[in-house]
Every structure is written in structure tokens, then in C-alpha cells.
Amino acid sequence: MPQVRYQMVIPQWLKDAAEREAKKKGIPLAEYIKDLIKRDIEQQNRPTSPT
């Protein structure tokens, strides 16, 4: 499958926060963002329990 690249415009404060967290974890910013998106998609696909 070909790799897809997206251009995203995000607020500077959000980029700064993501850069700080990526630096804390010792990983590149792009990898940190990719992991965040992957986790978000997994949470959205998780079935919810009926109440």
C-alpha cells in the first residue's frame, strides 16, 4: 500500500506541546503524531458497552 502524506495546519500551541512530548519520549514529532492518530482511531473503533 502506498504511503499517504497529509498537510495539516495546527495551532502553534498544539505543535509546541506535541514537540515537547515527542522530545520527552525521544522520538521524532511525525512519529509521535502518527501514534496519537493511531490510538485515537483504535479508541473510536472500540465497541462501547450498553448502559
C-alpha positions as YAML, in Angstrom:
chain: A
units: angstrom
residues:
- id: 1
  name: MET
  ca: [0.00, 0.00, 0.00]
- id: 2
  name: PRO
  ca: [1.43, 3.43, -0.89]
- id: 3
  name: GLN
  ca: [2.23, 5.76, 1.95]
- id: 4
  name: VAL
  ca: [-0.17, 8.69, 2.26]
- id: 5
  name: ARG
  ca: [1.06, 12.09, 3.43]
- id: 6
  name: TYR
  ca: [-1.19, 14.81, 4.73]
- id: 7
  name: GLN
  ca: [-0.60, 18.53, 5.11]
- id: 8
  name: MET
  ca: [-2.16, 19.69, 8.36]
- id: 9
  name: VAL
  ca: [-2.43, 23.20, 9.74]
- id: 10
  name: ILE
  ca: [-2.46, 23.10, 13.52]
- id: 11
  name: PRO
  ca: [-2.27, 25.91, 16.08]
- id: 12
  name: GLN
  ca: [1.26, 26.80, 17.17]
- id: 13
  name: TRP
  ca: [0.47, 26.00, 20.83]
- id: 14
  name: LEU
  ca: [-0.59, 22.47, 19.84]
- id: 15
  name: LYS
  ca: [2.54, 21.95, 17.75]
- id: 16
  name: ASP
  ca: [4.71, 23.21, 20.62]
- id: 17
  name: ALA
  ca: [3.01, 20.84, 23.08]
- id: 18
  name: ALA
  ca: [3.40, 17.88, 20.70]
- id: 19
  name: GLU
  ca: [7.07, 18.73, 20.13]
- id: 20
  name: ARG
  ca: [7.70, 18.82, 23.90]
- id: 21
  name: GLU
  ca: [6.04, 15.43, 24.41]
- id: 22
  name: ALA
  ca: [7.87, 13.87, 21.46]
- id: 23
  name: LYS
  ca: [11.16, 15.19, 22.82]
- id: 24
  name: LYS
  ca: [10.36, 13.73, 26.27]
- id: 25
  name: LYS
  ca: [9.79, 10.33, 24.66]
- id: 26
  name: GLY
  ca: [12.86, 10.68, 22.46]
- id: 27
  name: ILE
  ca: [11.00, 10.17, 19.18]
- id: 28
  name: PRO
  ca: [10.51, 12.38, 16.09]
- id: 29
  name: LEU
  ca: [7.46, 14.66, 16.04]
- id: 30
  name: ALA
  ca: [5.98, 12.90, 12.98]
- id: 31
  name: GLU
  ca: [6.14, 9.52, 14.73]
- id: 32
  name: TYR
  ca: [4.54, 10.97, 17.88]
- id: 33
  name: ILE
  ca: [1.67, 12.47, 15.85]
- id: 34
  name: LYS
  ca: [1.20, 9.20, 13.92]
- id: 35
  name: ASP
  ca: [0.96, 7.27, 17.20]
- id: 36
  name: LEU
  ca: [-1.61, 9.74, 18.59]
- id: 37
  name: ILE
  ca: [-3.78, 9.39, 15.50]
- id: 38
  name: LYS
  ca: [-3.48, 5.59, 15.56]
- id: 39
  name: ARG
  ca: [-4.55, 5.49, 19.24]
- id: 40
  name: ASP
  ca: [-7.48, 7.80, 18.53]
- id: 41
  name: ILE
  ca: [-8.69, 5.61, 15.65]
- id: 42
  name: GLU
  ca: [-8.40, 2.49, 17.82]
- id: 43
  name: GLN
  ca: [-10.48, 4.16, 20.56]
- id: 44
  name: GLN
  ca: [-13.14, 5.18, 18.05]
- id: 45
  name: ASN
  ca: [-13.37, 1.61, 16.75]
- id: 46
  name: ARG
  ca: [-13.63, 0.08, 20.22]
- id: 47
  name: PRO
  ca: [-17.18, -1.16, 20.89]
- id: 48
  name: THR
  ca: [-18.97, 0.60, 23.71]
- id: 49
  name: SER
  ca: [-20.81, -1.31, 26.39]
- id: 50
  name: PRO
  ca: [-24.59, -0.84, 26.54]
- id: 51
  name: THR
  ca: [-25.85, 1.02, 29.59]
...
